[in-house]
mmCIF file of C-alpha atoms and ligand atoms in Angstrom:
data_model
loop_
_atom_site.group_PDB
_atom_site.id
_atom_site.type_symbol
_atom_site.label_atom_id
_atom_site.label_comp_id
_atom_site.label_asym_id
_atom_site.label_seq_id
_atom_site.Cartn_x
_atom_site.Cartn_y
_atom_site.Cartn_z
ATOM 1 C CA UNK A 30 -11.559 -11.375 -18.855
ATOM 2 C CA UNK A 31 -13.887 -9.170 -16.802
ATOM 3 C CA UNK A 32 -13.243 -8.725 -13.085
ATOM 4 C CA UNK A 33 -16.388 -6.675 -12.472
ATOM 5 C CA UNK A 34 -17.738 -8.787 -9.596
ATOM 6 C CA UNK A 35 -14.323 -8.919 -7.949
ATOM 7 C CA UNK A 36 -13.821 -5.150 -8.361
ATOM 8 C CA UNK A 37 -17.203 -4.358 -6.824
ATOM 9 C CA UNK A 38 -16.467 -6.644 -3.855
ATOM 10 C CA UNK A 39 -12.961 -5.222 -3.431
ATOM 11 C CA UNK A 40 -14.183 -1.605 -3.526
ATOM 12 C CA UNK A 41 -16.855 -2.394 -0.923
ATOM 13 C CA UNK A 42 -14.355 -4.165 1.342
ATOM 14 C CA UNK A 43 -11.716 -1.418 1.110
ATOM 15 C CA UNK A 44 -14.293 1.342 1.599
ATOM 16 C CA UNK A 45 -15.663 -0.260 4.788
ATOM 17 C CA UNK A 46 -12.151 -0.971 6.071
ATOM 18 C CA UNK A 47 -11.132 2.640 5.289
ATOM 19 C CA UNK A 48 -14.053 4.037 7.281
ATOM 20 C CA UNK A 49 -13.180 1.658 10.132
ATOM 21 C CA UNK A 50 -9.563 2.846 10.151
ATOM 22 C CA UNK A 51 -10.592 6.515 10.049
ATOM 23 C CA UNK A 52 -12.726 5.937 13.148
ATOM 24 C CA UNK A 53 -10.008 3.999 14.975
ATOM 25 C CA UNK A 54 -7.288 6.526 14.149
ATOM 26 C CA UNK A 55 -9.377 9.171 15.944
ATOM 27 C CA UNK A 56 -9.650 7.116 19.163
ATOM 28 C CA UNK A 57 -6.343 5.198 19.006
ATOM 29 C CA UNK A 58 -4.954 4.493 22.470
ATOM 30 C CA UNK A 59 -1.348 3.660 23.360
ATOM 31 C CA UNK A 60 -2.600 0.203 24.390
ATOM 32 C CA UNK A 61 -3.976 -0.272 20.866
ATOM 33 C CA UNK A 62 -0.447 -0.393 19.453
ATOM 34 C CA UNK A 63 1.621 -3.586 19.816
ATOM 35 C CA UNK A 64 5.060 -4.520 18.569
ATOM 36 C CA UNK A 65 5.492 -7.706 16.498
ATOM 37 C CA UNK A 66 8.377 -10.160 16.681
ATOM 38 C CA UNK A 67 10.069 -8.288 13.808
ATOM 39 C CA UNK A 68 9.847 -5.114 15.940
ATOM 40 C CA UNK A 69 7.398 -3.524 13.465
ATOM 41 C CA UNK A 70 4.183 -1.995 14.871
ATOM 42 C CA UNK A 71 0.705 -3.481 14.566
ATOM 43 C CA UNK A 72 -2.506 -1.939 15.882
ATOM 44 C CA UNK A 73 -6.100 -2.982 16.535
ATOM 45 C CA UNK A 74 -6.830 -1.303 13.183
ATOM 46 C CA UNK A 75 -4.424 -3.534 11.217
ATOM 47 C CA UNK A 76 -6.156 -6.623 12.649
ATOM 48 C CA UNK A 77 -9.665 -5.193 12.322
ATOM 49 C CA UNK A 78 -9.087 -4.031 8.759
ATOM 50 C CA UNK A 79 -7.794 -7.465 7.742
ATOM 51 C CA UNK A 80 -10.748 -9.206 9.368
ATOM 52 C CA UNK A 81 -13.238 -6.815 7.729
ATOM 53 C CA UNK A 82 -11.755 -7.137 4.224
ATOM 54 C CA UNK A 83 -11.585 -10.921 4.507
ATOM 55 C CA UNK A 84 -15.168 -11.148 5.872
ATOM 56 C CA UNK A 85 -16.644 -8.843 3.177
ATOM 57 C CA UNK A 86 -14.792 -10.545 0.272
ATOM 58 C CA UNK A 87 -15.963 -14.011 1.366
ATOM 59 C CA UNK A 88 -19.527 -12.739 1.813
ATOM 60 C CA UNK A 89 -19.644 -10.900 -1.551
ATOM 61 C CA UNK A 90 -17.953 -13.701 -3.561
ATOM 62 C CA UNK A 91 -19.355 -16.853 -1.903
ATOM 63 C CA UNK A 92 -18.999 -19.239 -4.821
ATOM 64 C CA UNK A 93 -15.282 -18.844 -5.478
ATOM 65 C CA UNK A 94 -12.472 -20.668 -3.745
ATOM 66 C CA UNK A 95 -11.028 -18.002 -1.450
ATOM 67 C CA UNK A 96 -7.292 -17.496 -1.142
ATOM 68 C CA UNK A 97 -5.896 -14.443 0.686
ATOM 69 C CA UNK A 98 -2.230 -13.491 1.171
ATOM 70 C CA UNK A 99 -2.273 -10.915 3.966
ATOM 71 C CA UNK A 100 0.267 -9.318 6.255
ATOM 72 C CA UNK A 101 -1.204 -10.001 9.684
ATOM 73 C CA UNK A 102 -1.968 -13.277 11.490
ATOM 74 C CA UNK A 103 -3.941 -13.969 14.641
ATOM 75 C CA UNK A 104 -1.065 -15.627 16.541
ATOM 76 C CA UNK A 105 -0.437 -12.757 18.936
ATOM 77 C CA UNK A 106 -4.188 -12.336 19.512
ATOM 78 C CA UNK A 107 -4.647 -15.943 20.640
ATOM 79 C CA UNK A 108 -2.434 -15.762 23.693
ATOM 80 C CA UNK A 109 -3.982 -15.116 27.123
ATOM 81 C CA UNK A 110 -2.789 -11.531 27.536
ATOM 82 C CA UNK A 111 -4.578 -10.417 24.364
ATOM 83 C CA UNK A 112 -8.206 -11.017 25.332
ATOM 84 C CA UNK A 113 -8.821 -7.297 25.956
ATOM 85 C CA UNK A 114 -7.265 -6.285 22.614
ATOM 86 C CA UNK A 115 -9.336 -8.937 20.811
ATOM 87 C CA UNK A 116 -12.542 -7.687 22.440
ATOM 88 C CA UNK A 117 -11.671 -4.097 21.480
ATOM 89 C CA UNK A 118 -11.118 -5.141 17.851
ATOM 90 C CA UNK A 119 -14.433 -7.019 17.872
ATOM 91 C CA UNK A 120 -16.370 -4.033 19.290
ATOM 92 C CA UNK A 121 -14.777 -1.536 16.884
ATOM 93 C CA UNK A 122 -15.488 -3.850 13.925
ATOM 94 C CA UNK A 123 -19.096 -4.515 14.892
ATOM 95 C CA UNK A 124 -19.679 -0.735 15.254
ATOM 96 C CA UNK A 125 -18.525 -0.326 11.655
ATOM 97 C CA UNK A 126 -20.518 -3.266 10.311
ATOM 98 C CA UNK A 127 -23.704 -2.026 11.980
ATOM 99 C CA UNK A 128 -23.206 1.569 10.766
ATOM 100 C CA UNK A 129 -22.598 0.199 7.262
ATOM 101 C CA UNK A 130 -25.871 -1.700 7.337
ATOM 102 C CA UNK A 131 -24.278 -5.144 7.549
ATOM 103 C CA UNK A 132 -26.641 -7.089 9.773
ATOM 104 C CA UNK A 133 -24.025 -9.336 11.301
ATOM 105 C CA UNK A 134 -22.375 -9.227 14.715
ATOM 106 C CA UNK A 135 -19.024 -10.993 14.721
ATOM 107 C CA UNK A 136 -17.850 -13.090 17.676
ATOM 108 C CA UNK A 137 -14.219 -13.067 18.841
ATOM 109 C CA UNK A 138 -13.744 -16.432 17.093
ATOM 110 C CA UNK A 139 -15.203 -14.975 13.851
ATOM 111 C CA UNK A 140 -12.597 -12.188 14.057
ATOM 112 C CA UNK A 141 -9.719 -14.648 14.524
ATOM 113 C CA UNK A 142 -10.990 -16.882 11.715
ATOM 114 C CA UNK A 143 -11.362 -13.912 9.346
ATOM 115 C CA UNK A 144 -7.819 -12.707 10.117
ATOM 116 C CA UNK A 145 -6.470 -16.208 9.528
ATOM 117 C CA UNK A 146 -8.068 -16.509 6.090
ATOM 118 C CA UNK A 147 -4.999 -14.535 5.074
ATOM 119 C CA UNK A 148 -2.566 -17.420 5.369
ATOM 120 C CA UNK A 149 -2.197 -18.256 1.679
ATOM 121 C CA UNK A 150 1.311 -18.209 0.213
ATOM 122 C CA UNK A 151 0.114 -16.933 -3.207
ATOM 123 C CA UNK A 152 2.200 -18.109 -6.142
ATOM 124 C CA UNK A 153 1.983 -18.492 -9.933
ATOM 125 C CA UNK A 154 -1.212 -20.535 -10.216
ATOM 126 C CA UNK A 155 -4.829 -19.692 -9.567
ATOM 127 C CA UNK A 156 -6.325 -16.603 -7.956
ATOM 128 C CA UNK A 157 -5.118 -14.999 -4.733
ATOM 129 C CA UNK A 158 -6.212 -11.812 -3.024
ATOM 130 C CA UNK A 159 -3.232 -9.845 -1.682
ATOM 131 C CA UNK A 160 -3.903 -7.531 1.274
ATOM 132 C CA UNK A 161 -2.014 -5.035 3.352
ATOM 133 C CA UNK A 162 -4.744 -4.112 5.853
ATOM 134 C CA UNK A 163 -2.876 -0.995 6.899
ATOM 135 C CA UNK A 164 0.145 -0.122 4.814
ATOM 136 C CA UNK A 165 2.110 2.532 6.646
ATOM 137 C CA UNK A 166 1.222 1.544 10.217
ATOM 138 C CA UNK A 167 3.885 3.997 11.420
ATOM 139 C CA UNK A 168 2.101 6.761 9.492
ATOM 140 C CA UNK A 169 -1.264 5.599 10.879
ATOM 141 C CA UNK A 170 0.012 5.751 14.479
ATOM 142 C CA UNK A 171 1.641 9.140 13.815
ATOM 143 C CA UNK A 172 -1.687 10.481 12.432
ATOM 144 C CA UNK A 173 -0.326 10.790 8.876
ATOM 145 C CA UNK A 174 -0.765 8.874 5.618
ATOM 146 C CA UNK A 175 -1.593 5.163 5.396
ATOM 147 C CA UNK A 176 -3.419 2.937 2.930
ATOM 148 C CA UNK A 177 -5.645 -0.143 2.782
ATOM 149 C CA UNK A 178 -4.134 -2.009 -0.181
ATOM 150 C CA UNK A 179 -6.019 -4.900 -1.823
ATOM 151 C CA UNK A 180 -5.007 -6.587 -5.091
ATOM 152 C CA UNK A 181 -6.029 -9.693 -7.031
ATOM 153 C CA UNK A 182 -3.388 -12.009 -8.463
ATOM 154 C CA UNK A 183 -4.574 -14.253 -11.341
ATOM 155 C CA UNK A 184 -2.096 -16.857 -12.632
ATOM 156 C CA UNK A 185 0.775 -14.856 -11.137
ATOM 157 C CA UNK A 186 -0.228 -11.464 -12.602
ATOM 158 C CA UNK A 187 -1.784 -8.556 -10.709
ATOM 159 C CA UNK A 188 -5.103 -7.971 -12.523
ATOM 160 C CA UNK A 189 -6.947 -5.691 -10.088
ATOM 161 C CA UNK A 190 -6.016 -3.216 -7.378
ATOM 162 C CA UNK A 191 -7.945 -1.052 -4.904
ATOM 163 C CA UNK A 192 -6.121 1.463 -2.727
ATOM 164 C CA UNK A 193 -7.993 3.161 0.121
ATOM 165 C CA UNK A 194 -6.155 6.320 1.276
ATOM 166 C CA UNK A 195 -8.295 7.708 4.116
ATOM 167 C CA UNK A 196 -5.982 10.637 4.926
ATOM 168 C CA UNK A 197 -5.014 11.632 1.388
ATOM 169 C CA UNK A 198 -6.588 14.928 0.267
ATOM 170 C CA UNK A 199 -8.601 14.792 -2.953
ATOM 171 C CA UNK A 200 -6.578 17.819 -4.108
ATOM 172 C CA UNK A 201 -2.980 17.410 -5.289
ATOM 173 C CA UNK A 202 -0.257 17.103 -2.636
ATOM 174 C CA UNK A 203 2.433 17.996 -5.183
ATOM 175 C CA UNK A 204 4.259 20.243 -2.790
ATOM 176 C CA UNK A 205 1.707 21.666 -0.403
ATOM 177 C CA UNK A 206 1.443 20.471 3.165
ATOM 178 C CA UNK A 207 -0.748 17.416 2.731
ATOM 179 C CA UNK A 208 -2.363 17.974 6.069
ATOM 180 C CA UNK A 209 -3.812 21.327 4.878
ATOM 181 C CA UNK A 210 -7.198 21.288 6.491
ATOM 182 C CA UNK A 211 -9.298 22.940 3.775
ATOM 183 C CA UNK A 212 -9.043 19.870 1.502
ATOM 184 C CA UNK A 213 -11.592 17.088 1.572
ATOM 185 C CA UNK A 214 -9.606 13.953 2.547
ATOM 186 C CA UNK A 215 -10.244 10.303 1.770
ATOM 187 C CA UNK A 216 -9.508 8.811 -1.678
ATOM 188 C CA UNK A 217 -10.132 5.417 -3.249
ATOM 189 C CA UNK A 218 -8.036 4.474 -6.289
ATOM 190 C CA UNK A 219 -8.915 1.432 -8.352
ATOM 191 C CA UNK A 220 -7.711 -0.250 -11.527
ATOM 192 C CA UNK A 221 -8.255 -3.462 -13.449
ATOM 193 C CA UNK A 222 -5.802 -4.684 -16.068
ATOM 194 C CA UNK A 223 -6.234 -2.902 -19.388
ATOM 195 C CA UNK A 224 -9.006 -0.597 -18.116
ATOM 196 C CA UNK A 225 -7.168 2.372 -16.673
ATOM 197 C CA UNK A 226 -7.166 3.885 -13.175
ATOM 198 C CA UNK A 227 -9.923 5.806 -11.437
ATOM 199 C CA UNK A 228 -10.009 7.884 -8.285
ATOM 200 C CA UNK A 229 -13.103 8.550 -6.217
ATOM 201 C CA UNK A 230 -13.698 10.192 -2.872
ATOM 202 C CA UNK A 231 -14.228 7.710 -0.038
ATOM 203 C CA UNK A 232 -17.856 8.794 0.216
ATOM 204 C CA UNK A 233 -18.266 8.072 -3.505
ATOM 205 C CA UNK A 234 -19.313 11.647 -4.380
ATOM 206 C CA UNK A 235 -16.570 12.496 -6.904
ATOM 207 C CA UNK A 236 -15.171 10.067 -9.447
ATOM 208 C CA UNK A 237 -12.671 10.529 -12.297
ATOM 209 C CA UNK A 238 -10.175 8.744 -14.508
ATOM 210 C CA UNK A 239 -6.596 9.664 -13.584
ATOM 211 C CA UNK A 240 -3.281 9.713 -15.410
ATOM 212 C CA UNK A 241 0.322 10.058 -14.325
ATOM 213 C CA UNK A 242 2.293 13.255 -14.912
ATOM 214 C CA UNK A 243 3.365 13.690 -18.554
ATOM 215 C CA UNK A 244 6.466 15.695 -17.576
ATOM 216 C CA UNK A 245 9.391 15.061 -19.945
ATOM 217 C CA UNK A 246 11.862 17.525 -18.432
ATOM 218 C CA UNK A 247 13.303 16.145 -15.170
ATOM 219 C CA UNK A 248 13.969 19.717 -13.974
ATOM 220 C CA UNK A 249 10.171 20.082 -13.635
ATOM 221 C CA UNK A 250 9.733 16.705 -11.945
ATOM 222 C CA UNK A 251 9.298 16.040 -8.230
ATOM 223 C CA UNK A 252 9.800 12.704 -6.533
ATOM 224 C CA UNK A 253 8.138 10.743 -3.772
ATOM 225 C CA UNK A 254 9.819 8.517 -1.230
ATOM 226 C CA UNK A 255 9.129 6.942 2.168
ATOM 227 C CA UNK A 256 8.706 9.138 5.209
ATOM 228 C CA UNK A 257 10.735 6.611 7.203
ATOM 229 C CA UNK A 258 14.539 6.747 6.775
ATOM 230 C CA UNK A 259 14.545 3.119 7.960
ATOM 231 C CA UNK A 260 12.622 2.095 4.837
ATOM 232 C CA UNK A 261 14.750 3.691 2.105
ATOM 233 C CA UNK A 262 18.174 5.255 1.440
ATOM 234 C CA UNK A 263 17.658 9.025 1.272
ATOM 235 C CA UNK A 264 21.270 9.687 0.207
ATOM 236 C CA UNK A 265 20.874 7.409 -2.820
ATOM 237 C CA UNK A 266 17.568 8.893 -3.962
ATOM 238 C CA UNK A 267 19.077 12.350 -3.427
ATOM 239 C CA UNK A 268 22.030 11.479 -5.658
ATOM 240 C CA UNK A 269 19.710 10.079 -8.347
ATOM 241 C CA UNK A 270 17.518 13.191 -8.245
ATOM 242 C CA UNK A 271 20.566 15.437 -8.576
ATOM 243 C CA UNK A 272 21.902 13.445 -11.550
ATOM 244 C CA UNK A 273 18.463 13.710 -13.172
ATOM 245 C CA UNK A 274 18.350 17.458 -12.623
ATOM 246 C CA UNK A 275 15.294 17.328 -10.341
ATOM 247 C CA UNK A 276 15.052 20.651 -8.514
ATOM 248 C CA UNK A 277 12.105 20.090 -6.154
ATOM 249 C CA UNK A 278 12.775 18.556 -2.715
ATOM 250 C CA UNK A 279 11.416 15.019 -2.126
ATOM 251 C CA UNK A 280 7.806 14.562 -1.010
ATOM 252 C CA UNK A 281 8.126 12.060 1.873
ATOM 253 C CA UNK A 282 4.912 10.284 2.839
ATOM 254 C CA UNK A 283 4.091 6.883 4.318
ATOM 255 C CA UNK A 284 2.468 3.963 2.510
ATOM 256 C CA UNK A 285 1.218 3.137 -0.970
ATOM 257 C CA UNK A 286 -0.634 6.465 -0.923
ATOM 258 C CA UNK A 287 2.497 7.449 -2.857
ATOM 259 C CA UNK A 288 1.358 5.234 -5.756
ATOM 260 C CA UNK A 289 -2.091 6.852 -5.618
ATOM 261 C CA UNK A 290 -0.633 10.367 -5.621
ATOM 262 C CA UNK A 291 1.598 9.475 -8.576
ATOM 263 C CA UNK A 292 -1.305 7.904 -10.507
ATOM 264 C CA UNK A 293 -3.067 11.292 -10.521
ATOM 265 C CA UNK A 294 0.098 13.232 -11.404
ATOM 266 C CA UNK A 295 0.975 14.841 -8.030
ATOM 267 C CA UNK A 296 4.610 13.913 -8.662
ATOM 268 C CA UNK A 297 6.525 12.257 -11.477
ATOM 269 C CA UNK A 298 8.861 9.789 -9.771
ATOM 270 C CA UNK A 299 8.851 7.295 -6.859
ATOM 271 C CA UNK A 300 12.181 5.972 -5.547
ATOM 272 C CA UNK A 301 12.499 3.169 -2.980
ATOM 273 C CA UNK A 302 15.859 1.731 -1.995
ATOM 274 C CA UNK A 303 15.522 -0.430 1.145
ATOM 275 C CA UNK A 304 18.616 -0.954 3.247
ATOM 276 C CA UNK A 305 20.706 -4.093 2.710
ATOM 277 C CA UNK A 306 19.058 -7.387 3.538
ATOM 278 C CA UNK A 307 15.463 -6.208 3.481
ATOM 279 C CA UNK A 308 13.094 -8.309 1.335
ATOM 280 C CA UNK A 309 10.023 -6.515 -0.060
ATOM 281 C CA UNK A 310 6.653 -8.217 0.467
ATOM 282 C CA UNK A 311 4.082 -8.439 -2.330
ATOM 283 C CA UNK A 312 1.345 -6.791 -0.219
ATOM 284 C CA UNK A 313 3.434 -3.617 0.063
ATOM 285 C CA UNK A 314 3.331 -3.052 -3.721
ATOM 286 C CA UNK A 315 0.722 -5.170 -5.587
ATOM 287 C CA UNK A 316 -2.223 -2.757 -5.403
ATOM 288 C CA UNK A 317 -0.059 0.358 -5.818
ATOM 289 C CA UNK A 318 1.739 -1.146 -8.789
ATOM 290 C CA UNK A 319 -1.386 -1.787 -10.891
ATOM 291 C CA UNK A 320 -2.972 1.535 -9.850
ATOM 292 C CA UNK A 321 0.047 3.491 -11.107
ATOM 293 C CA UNK A 322 0.709 1.238 -14.135
ATOM 294 C CA UNK A 323 -2.863 1.475 -15.426
ATOM 295 C CA UNK A 324 -2.519 5.275 -15.009
ATOM 296 C CA UNK A 325 0.405 5.228 -17.458
ATOM 297 C CA UNK A 326 3.510 4.689 -15.293
ATOM 298 C CA UNK A 327 6.328 2.180 -15.639
ATOM 299 C CA UNK A 328 7.292 0.262 -12.462
ATOM 300 C CA UNK A 329 10.595 -1.604 -12.366
ATOM 301 C CA UNK A 330 13.455 -2.629 -10.143
ATOM 302 C CA UNK A 331 16.841 -0.892 -10.343
ATOM 303 C CA UNK A 332 17.822 -3.186 -13.225
ATOM 304 C CA UNK A 333 14.751 -2.154 -15.221
ATOM 305 C CA UNK A 334 12.946 -5.488 -14.692
ATOM 306 C CA UNK A 335 9.180 -5.464 -13.960
ATOM 307 C CA UNK A 336 8.134 -6.586 -10.471
ATOM 308 C CA UNK A 337 7.263 -10.297 -10.287
ATOM 309 C CA UNK A 338 4.363 -11.029 -7.908
ATOM 310 C CA UNK A 339 4.177 -14.734 -8.783
ATOM 311 C CA UNK A 340 6.893 -15.999 -6.440
ATOM 312 C CA UNK A 341 4.936 -16.188 -3.150
ATOM 313 C CA UNK A 342 5.010 -13.585 -0.364
ATOM 314 C CA UNK A 343 8.237 -11.883 -1.394
ATOM 315 C CA UNK A 344 9.336 -9.760 -4.336
ATOM 316 C CA UNK A 345 12.788 -10.818 -5.425
ATOM 317 C CA UNK A 346 14.092 -7.701 -7.101
ATOM 318 C CA UNK A 347 17.346 -5.966 -7.877
ATOM 319 C CA UNK A 348 18.169 -3.337 -5.213
ATOM 320 C CA UNK A 349 15.072 -1.114 -5.241
ATOM 321 C CA UNK A 350 11.847 0.001 -6.921
ATOM 322 C CA UNK A 351 11.588 2.933 -9.327
ATOM 323 C CA UNK A 352 8.432 4.393 -10.862
ATOM 324 C CA UNK A 353 7.953 7.126 -13.467
ATOM 325 C CA UNK A 354 6.227 7.832 -16.784
ATOM 326 C CA UNK A 355 7.293 6.263 -20.109
ATOM 327 C CA UNK A 356 9.151 9.399 -21.219
ATOM 328 C CA UNK A 357 11.378 9.744 -18.140
ATOM 329 C CA UNK A 358 12.108 6.058 -17.473
ATOM 330 C CA UNK A 359 15.227 5.701 -19.623
ATOM 331 C CA UNK A 360 16.785 8.859 -18.093
ATOM 332 C CA UNK A 361 15.817 7.658 -14.603
ATOM 333 C CA UNK A 362 17.268 4.180 -15.111
ATOM 334 C CA UNK A 363 20.590 5.683 -16.248
ATOM 335 C CA UNK A 364 20.735 8.021 -13.213
ATOM 336 C CA UNK A 365 19.919 5.046 -10.937
ATOM 337 C CA UNK A 366 22.614 2.847 -12.381
ATOM 338 C CA UNK A 367 25.227 5.642 -12.347
ATOM 339 C CA UNK A 368 24.403 6.434 -8.691
ATOM 340 C CA UNK A 369 24.506 2.751 -7.676
ATOM 341 C CA UNK A 370 27.881 2.331 -9.380
ATOM 342 C CA UNK A 371 29.259 5.384 -7.571
ATOM 343 C CA UNK A 372 27.825 4.199 -4.242
ATOM 344 C CA UNK A 373 29.468 0.777 -4.647
ATOM 345 C CA UNK A 374 32.915 1.958 -5.754
ATOM 346 C CA UNK A 375 34.971 3.336 -2.830
ATOM 347 C CA UNK A 376 36.026 7.000 -3.326
ATOM 348 C CA UNK A 377 39.432 7.016 -5.049
ATOM 349 C CA UNK A 378 41.787 9.092 -2.917
ATOM 350 C CA UNK A 379 44.940 10.706 -4.392
ATOM 351 C CA UNK A 380 47.280 7.958 -5.677
ATOM 352 C CA UNK A 381 50.044 7.425 -3.101
HETATM 353 N N1 A3P B 423 13.577 -1.888 6.526
HETATM 354 C C1 A3P B 423 12.564 -1.693 5.658
HETATM 355 N N2 A3P B 423 12.819 -1.370 4.368
HETATM 356 C C2 A3P B 423 11.820 -1.167 3.487
HETATM 357 N N3 A3P B 423 10.495 -1.275 3.798
HETATM 358 C C3 A3P B 423 10.221 -1.613 5.067
HETATM 359 C C4 A3P B 423 11.217 -1.823 6.055
HETATM 360 N N4 A3P B 423 10.587 -2.127 7.210
HETATM 361 C C5 A3P B 423 9.273 -2.123 6.950
HETATM 362 N N5 A3P B 423 9.057 -1.807 5.666
HETATM 363 C C6 A3P B 423 7.792 -1.767 4.960
HETATM 364 O O1 A3P B 423 7.465 -0.432 4.574
HETATM 365 C C7 A3P B 423 6.053 -0.368 4.584
HETATM 366 C C8 A3P B 423 5.594 1.051 4.634
HETATM 367 O O2 A3P B 423 6.010 1.609 3.418
HETATM 368 P P1 A3P B 423 6.503 3.139 3.347
HETATM 369 O O3 A3P B 423 7.921 3.135 3.788
HETATM 370 O O4 A3P B 423 6.341 3.485 1.910
HETATM 371 O O5 A3P B 423 5.620 3.899 4.268
HETATM 372 C C9 A3P B 423 5.655 -1.122 5.824
HETATM 373 O O6 A3P B 423 4.347 -1.626 5.645
HETATM 374 P P2 A3P B 423 3.385 -1.772 6.938
HETATM 375 O O7 A3P B 423 3.221 -0.432 7.506
HETATM 376 O O8 A3P B 423 2.171 -2.378 6.304
HETATM 377 O O9 A3P B 423 4.074 -2.738 7.873
HETATM 378 C C10 A3P B 423 6.667 -2.257 5.859
HETATM 379 O O10 A3P B 423 6.178 -3.458 5.269
HETATM 380 MG MG1 MG B 424 3.509 -4.037 9.070
HETATM 381 MG MG1 MG B 425 2.866 -2.499 4.241
HETATM 382 MG MG1 MG B 426 0.647 -3.350 6.940
#
């Protein structure tokens, strides 16, 4: 099955959305950042990116029935107090569309309609686009890493992924300070099922096939995890790394840029252990998962089961997500299960 048309449309959509987000990050105002009902942040860029990706996909693939599962919805933008924010999104988006040669000026209603195309629930049948318009909004607001993550689900399987990482240097971030200024920044990773993973610069100048690290000795491995302590359990990943014999300190960056960095071998392991009660959403992992899998990695939950994207908006998984290459996975799984067992059994004090 070829997904050429869909890949071309997805790359165009993510590239335009990435350029839009780069522009907005430079001029982001405090008033551009809102807080959603779940207390998580959302910005004019999250909304604008979702509207742009939805608009471009529908324009580039007119014939197909369009189903999009996306993180944001227009609810908060439709209430009276949000007219100014909506206008700002519209102006910022139209600037981008004009500078990208798209001869279309969107109205406020067009913006709301485009955002709301993302209301699909996904599921095991048919085709669904899966979009996180800005993954790592906290990183985006902080001026650090974030990603535009777009995937295609076909009959419940992720078959295509495009990951725009506007702030990720083209050079490895293995252990250097990823904000080092001399590097060109802005990467686009893409993969289709069975065809490998490629990385290009956002401006399309450089382009190469990438592969995950082939490290077999954990002592040489480094691992990636969230920047945000609220999103993962640092003590658990630390214990796993120690059991594995990993010497390097963790590389902590926001968003699915971690999957992109792993796909090109910047690190060998990704550990994600959300705190109790958190349910992972498919848009936080679909694109990253195929990008790193097609580059040679294994992605599983803490029980070693592959992630299942066919169950709607949520990933129902065991405890956390672990990623590494084929050679290290059995060692990693054992370290994970030993650490989880230790964490769940209370420390045995001296017998009284
Ligand atoms: N308590 C929590 N545990 C795990 N992930 C969480 C979380 N709260 C939010 N997230 C998710 O973590 C994503 C960012 O991933 P990372 O931690 O790798 O930077 C956020 O995506 P958004 O920024 O799109 O909302 C959000 O969906
Ligand atoms: Mg969010
Ligand atoms: Mg996200
Ligand atoms: Mg998001």
